Coordinates of C-alpha atoms in Angstrom, one line a residue:
M1 CA -6.8 -10.8 14.3
L2 CA -3.8 -10.5 16.3
M3 CA -4.6 -9.9 19.4
N4 CA -2.5 -10.3 23.2
Y5 CA 0.9 -11.0 21.2
S6 CA 3.7 -8.9 21.8
S7 CA 4.4 -8.9 18.6
A8 CA 3.5 -9.3 14.8
N9 CA 6.0 -12.2 12.7
E10 CA 3.1 -11.4 10.3
F11 CA 0.4 -9.2 8.7
Y12 CA -2.5 -9.3 6.3
L13 CA -3.3 -6.5 3.9
L14 CA -6.7 -5.5 3.3
G15 CA -6.2 -4.0 0.1
F16 CA -9.6 -5.0 -2.0
S17 CA -10.6 -7.9 0.2
G18 CA -14.5 -8.0 -0.5
S19 CA -14.9 -5.7 -3.2
E20 CA -17.5 -6.8 -5.8
E21 CA -15.5 -5.2 -8.4
S22 CA -12.2 -6.5 -8.1
H23 CA -11.8 -8.6 -11.2
H24 CA -12.3 -5.0 -13.0
I25 CA -9.8 -3.1 -10.4
L26 CA -7.3 -6.1 -11.5
F27 CA -7.6 -5.8 -15.0
A28 CA -7.2 -1.9 -14.4
I29 CA -4.2 -2.0 -12.4
F30 CA -3.1 -4.9 -14.9
F31 CA -3.6 -2.4 -17.8
F32 CA -1.6 0.4 -16.0
Y33 CA 1.0 -2.2 -15.1
L34 CA 1.9 -3.3 -18.0
V35 CA 1.6 0.4 -20.2
T36 CA 4.0 1.6 -17.1
L37 CA 6.3 -1.1 -17.8
M38 CA 6.6 -0.9 -21.9
G39 CA 6.5 3.3 -21.6
N40 CA 9.2 3.5 -19.3
M41 CA 11.7 0.8 -20.6
V42 CA 11.1 2.3 -24.2
I43 CA 12.2 5.4 -22.6
I44 CA 15.1 3.9 -21.4
V45 CA 15.7 2.1 -24.9
I46 CA 15.8 5.5 -26.6
V47 CA 18.1 7.9 -24.3
C48 CA 20.5 4.4 -24.7
M49 CA 20.5 4.1 -28.5
D50 CA 19.3 7.6 -29.5
Q51 CA 22.5 9.8 -30.3
R52 CA 20.6 13.3 -30.2
L53 CA 19.1 12.4 -26.7
Q54 CA 22.9 12.0 -25.3
S55 CA 22.1 14.8 -23.0
P56 CA 22.1 15.6 -19.4
M57 CA 18.4 16.3 -19.2
Y58 CA 18.0 13.0 -20.9
F59 CA 20.2 11.3 -18.9
F60 CA 18.1 12.1 -16.1
L61 CA 14.5 11.3 -17.7
G62 CA 16.0 7.5 -18.4
H63 CA 17.0 7.4 -14.3
L64 CA 13.9 8.5 -13.6
S65 CA 11.9 6.0 -15.9
V66 CA 14.1 3.3 -14.3
L67 CA 13.0 4.5 -10.5
E68 CA 8.9 4.2 -12.3
I69 CA 9.6 0.8 -12.9
L70 CA 10.6 0.0 -9.3
V71 CA 8.5 2.0 -7.7
T72 CA 5.3 0.4 -9.3
T73 CA 7.1 -3.1 -9.4
I74 CA 7.8 -2.8 -6.0
I75 CA 4.1 -2.5 -5.3
I76 CA 1.5 -3.4 -8.0
P77 CA 2.6 -7.3 -8.4
V78 CA 1.9 -7.8 -4.5
M79 CA -1.5 -6.0 -5.0
L80 CA -2.3 -8.1 -8.1
W81 CA -1.9 -11.4 -6.0
G82 CA -4.5 -10.2 -3.3
L83 CA -7.0 -9.3 -6.2
L84 CA -6.8 -13.0 -7.5
L85 CA -6.6 -14.8 -4.1
P86 CA -10.1 -14.8 -2.1
G87 CA -9.7 -12.9 1.4
M88 CA -7.1 -10.8 3.2
Q89 CA -3.1 -11.2 1.5
P90 CA -1.0 -12.6 4.0
I91 CA 3.4 -11.4 4.0
S92 CA 5.6 -12.1 6.4
L93 CA 7.3 -9.8 8.6
S94 CA 10.8 -9.2 6.5
A95 CA 9.0 -9.1 3.2
C96 CA 6.9 -6.2 4.9
V97 CA 10.2 -4.2 6.1
V98 CA 11.9 -5.2 2.5
Q99 CA 8.8 -3.8 0.9
L100 CA 8.5 -0.6 2.9
F101 CA 12.2 0.2 2.4
L102 CA 12.3 -0.4 -0.9
Y103 CA 8.7 1.7 -1.1
L104 CA 10.7 4.9 0.5
A105 CA 14.0 4.5 -0.7
V106 CA 12.7 4.5 -4.3
G107 CA 10.3 7.6 -3.3
T108 CA 13.1 9.8 -1.9
T109 CA 15.7 8.8 -5.0
E110 CA 12.9 10.3 -6.8
F111 CA 12.1 13.1 -5.4
A112 CA 16.0 14.1 -5.1
L113 CA 16.0 13.5 -9.2
L114 CA 13.6 15.7 -9.6
G115 CA 15.1 18.7 -7.6
A116 CA 18.4 18.3 -9.9
M117 CA 16.6 18.1 -12.9
A118 CA 14.7 21.3 -11.9
V119 CA 18.7 22.9 -11.4
D120 CA 19.7 21.2 -14.6
R121 CA 16.5 23.4 -16.6
Y122 CA 17.1 26.2 -14.6
V123 CA 20.4 26.1 -15.9
A124 CA 19.6 25.1 -19.7
V125 CA 17.3 28.9 -20.1
C126 CA 19.0 31.2 -17.8
N127 CA 22.8 30.4 -18.0
P128 CA 22.5 28.4 -21.9
L129 CA 25.9 29.3 -23.0
R130 CA 27.9 27.6 -19.8
Y131 CA 25.4 24.9 -19.9
N132 CA 27.8 22.1 -21.5
I133 CA 30.5 23.3 -18.5
I134 CA 28.7 23.6 -15.6
V135 CA 25.9 20.3 -16.5
N136 CA 29.0 18.2 -17.8
R137 CA 29.1 13.9 -17.6
H138 CA 30.9 13.7 -14.8
T139 CA 28.5 16.4 -12.9
C140 CA 25.5 14.1 -14.3
N141 CA 27.1 10.8 -12.7
I142 CA 28.0 12.2 -9.7
V143 CA 24.4 14.1 -9.2
V144 CA 22.7 10.5 -9.8
L145 CA 24.9 8.7 -7.7
V146 CA 24.2 11.0 -4.5
S147 CA 20.6 11.0 -5.2
W148 CA 20.6 6.5 -5.1
V149 CA 22.9 6.9 -2.4
F150 CA 20.3 9.3 -0.5
G151 CA 17.6 7.6 -0.9
F152 CA 18.3 4.1 0.2
L153 CA 20.5 5.3 3.5
F154 CA 18.0 7.8 4.1
Q155 CA 15.0 5.8 4.7
I156 CA 17.2 3.1 7.1
W157 CA 16.4 4.5 10.3
P158 CA 12.7 5.2 9.9
V159 CA 12.1 1.6 8.7
Y160 CA 14.0 0.7 11.5
A161 CA 12.0 2.5 13.9
T162 CA 8.6 1.7 12.4
F163 CA 9.5 -1.7 13.1
Q164 CA 10.9 -2.0 16.5
L165 CA 7.7 -1.0 17.6
T166 CA 5.1 -3.9 19.3
Y167 CA 2.3 -4.7 17.2
C168 CA -0.5 -6.1 19.6
K169 CA -3.6 -4.2 18.5
S170 CA -4.4 -6.4 15.1
N171 CA -1.9 -7.2 12.1
V172 CA -4.4 -6.2 9.5
V173 CA -3.1 -3.7 7.4
N174 CA -6.3 -1.4 6.0
N175 CA -4.1 -0.7 2.7
F176 CA -2.7 -2.7 -0.3
F177 CA 1.3 -2.7 1.0
C178 CA 2.7 -2.4 4.1
D179 CA 1.9 1.3 4.6
R180 CA 3.8 3.2 7.1
G181 CA 1.0 5.1 8.2
Q182 CA -1.1 1.9 9.2
L183 CA 1.6 0.1 11.0
L184 CA 2.1 2.8 12.9
K185 CA -1.7 2.7 13.7
L186 CA -1.4 -1.2 15.0
S187 CA 1.1 -0.6 17.0
C188 CA 0.4 -0.2 21.1
N189 CA 3.1 1.7 22.0
N190 CA 3.2 5.6 22.3
T191 CA 4.4 7.0 18.5
L192 CA 3.6 10.5 18.8
F193 CA 7.5 10.9 18.9
T194 CA 8.3 8.7 16.6
E195 CA 5.4 10.0 14.0
F196 CA 7.2 13.6 14.5
I197 CA 10.7 12.5 13.9
L198 CA 9.5 11.0 10.6
F199 CA 7.4 14.1 10.2
L200 CA 10.1 15.9 10.1
M201 CA 12.1 13.7 7.7
A202 CA 9.5 14.0 5.6
V203 CA 9.0 17.8 5.4
F204 CA 12.9 17.8 4.7
V205 CA 12.7 15.4 1.5
L206 CA 10.0 17.0 -0.1
F207 CA 11.0 20.7 1.1
G208 CA 14.6 19.9 0.3
S209 CA 14.1 19.1 -3.2
L210 CA 10.9 21.0 -3.5
I211 CA 12.3 24.5 -2.9
P212 CA 14.9 24.3 -5.1
T213 CA 13.0 23.3 -7.7
I214 CA 10.8 26.7 -7.0
V215 CA 13.3 28.9 -6.9
S216 CA 14.2 27.0 -10.0
Y217 CA 11.2 27.7 -11.9
T218 CA 10.8 31.5 -10.7
Y219 CA 14.0 32.2 -12.3
I220 CA 13.0 30.3 -15.5
I221 CA 9.6 32.1 -15.6
S222 CA 11.7 35.2 -15.3
T223 CA 14.0 34.7 -18.1
I224 CA 11.1 33.0 -20.4
L225 CA 9.0 36.4 -19.9
K226 CA 12.0 38.7 -20.9
I227 CA 12.3 36.9 -24.4
P228 CA 10.7 39.0 -27.2
S229 CA 9.3 37.0 -29.2
A230 CA 6.5 34.7 -28.7
S231 CA 8.3 31.7 -30.5
G232 CA 11.4 31.9 -28.5
Q233 CA 9.1 31.9 -25.2
R234 CA 7.5 28.8 -26.4
K235 CA 10.6 27.3 -27.4
A236 CA 12.3 28.0 -24.1
F237 CA 9.2 27.1 -22.0
S238 CA 9.3 23.5 -24.1
T239 CA 12.7 22.7 -22.7
C240 CA 11.2 22.0 -19.4
A241 CA 7.6 21.6 -19.4
S242 CA 7.7 18.3 -19.7
H243 CA 9.4 18.3 -16.2
F244 CA 7.3 20.9 -14.8
T245 CA 4.2 19.1 -15.8
C246 CA 5.5 15.3 -13.5
V247 CA 7.1 18.0 -10.8
V248 CA 3.3 19.0 -9.9
I249 CA 1.7 15.7 -10.2
G250 CA 4.4 14.3 -8.8
Y251 CA 4.1 16.8 -5.1
S252 CA 0.4 17.2 -5.6
S253 CA -0.1 13.4 -5.0
C254 CA 2.8 13.3 -2.1
L255 CA 2.6 16.2 -0.2
F256 CA -0.5 15.3 2.2
L257 CA 0.3 11.6 2.0
C258 CA 4.0 11.7 3.2
V259 CA 3.8 15.6 5.0
K260 CA 0.6 14.6 7.1
P261 CA 1.7 14.7 10.4
K262 CA -0.9 12.5 12.6
Q263 CA -0.1 9.9 10.0
T264 CA -2.6 7.2 11.5
Q265 CA -5.6 9.2 10.5
A266 CA -7.5 9.3 7.0
A267 CA -6.6 5.5 6.3
D268 CA -9.2 6.0 3.4
Y269 CA -7.7 9.3 1.7
N270 CA -4.4 7.5 2.7
W271 CA -5.3 4.7 0.5
V272 CA -6.0 6.7 -2.6
V273 CA -3.8 8.7 -2.4
S274 CA -1.2 5.6 -2.1
L275 CA -2.8 4.2 -5.8
M276 CA -2.3 7.1 -7.1
V277 CA 1.6 7.1 -6.1
S278 CA 2.4 4.0 -7.0
V279 CA 0.0 3.7 -10.1
E280 CA -1.3 6.9 -12.1
T281 CA 1.9 8.7 -11.5
P282 CA 4.1 6.1 -13.0
F283 CA 1.6 5.4 -16.0
L284 CA 1.2 9.1 -17.2
N285 CA 5.2 9.8 -17.1
P286 CA 6.1 8.4 -20.1
F287 CA 3.5 9.9 -21.9
I288 CA 4.2 13.5 -20.7
F289 CA 7.9 12.8 -21.7
T290 CA 7.3 11.8 -25.2
L291 CA 3.9 13.4 -26.4
R292 CA 5.6 17.0 -25.0
N293 CA 9.0 16.5 -26.4
D294 CA 10.0 16.5 -30.3
K295 CA 13.2 14.5 -29.9
V296 CA 11.7 11.7 -28.2
R297 CA 8.9 11.4 -30.9
G298 CA 11.0 11.6 -33.7
P299 CA 11.4 13.3 -36.7
S300 CA 7.4 13.9 -38.5

């Protein structure tokens, strides 16, 4: 669409353009979005209001819910607007920059927070007598603050580098949001070095939080297996089952999407995984943390 130009002032999101089932998709995504908003807002409210939930685990959970609301709000309203309008959806260059930055920054913050929550569960299960001393309110505030600051500062250069490229092949993004992989594909520059650096940074973010998670759960499982009674094992595992389930869903859907060296390939697969990351995972997390948690559900 954009031919013989050195740069693009706006892009067009292909999204679900041309789909005969667009109205069904619109209804489904709108439903998922509403449930995601309500579910995570309920968690935030009860964590703030319920005195039984004034603990580090639920403090982290409240911030995780805020991140889930943000990641869906960054993507889904634009997607819904594109479904309501015929054809491809235009998006300005500045809006594309903001959307991509916020999406990556919030995602990075979420991974950092998931890693911190894994360490929190390790201390709770493996060193319960010192838990309140090690994981105190001051420590929790610092961990959350560092997670947010790191997430937003870490993504400044990747987004800057992405939009310093020259876009002369087309300005049609084969996704429902400003996907970095598709933007790299539209560039007429040699992006091999940029892609390699972005790949290393994605590896650092994912495995920087995944490694402490794996180490923490290795010690947690080892400790649980040493508990003599089955009821004691179940009680110990219940304290980290929700977080573990969230970690499995979150990392399994993001590993290929974010760590694939050649980001400009497999556009259709990226499209599907992006939908899972921005819609499915935030939708499931409130159910994971409430249905498996007696304190959140309340007394029976």
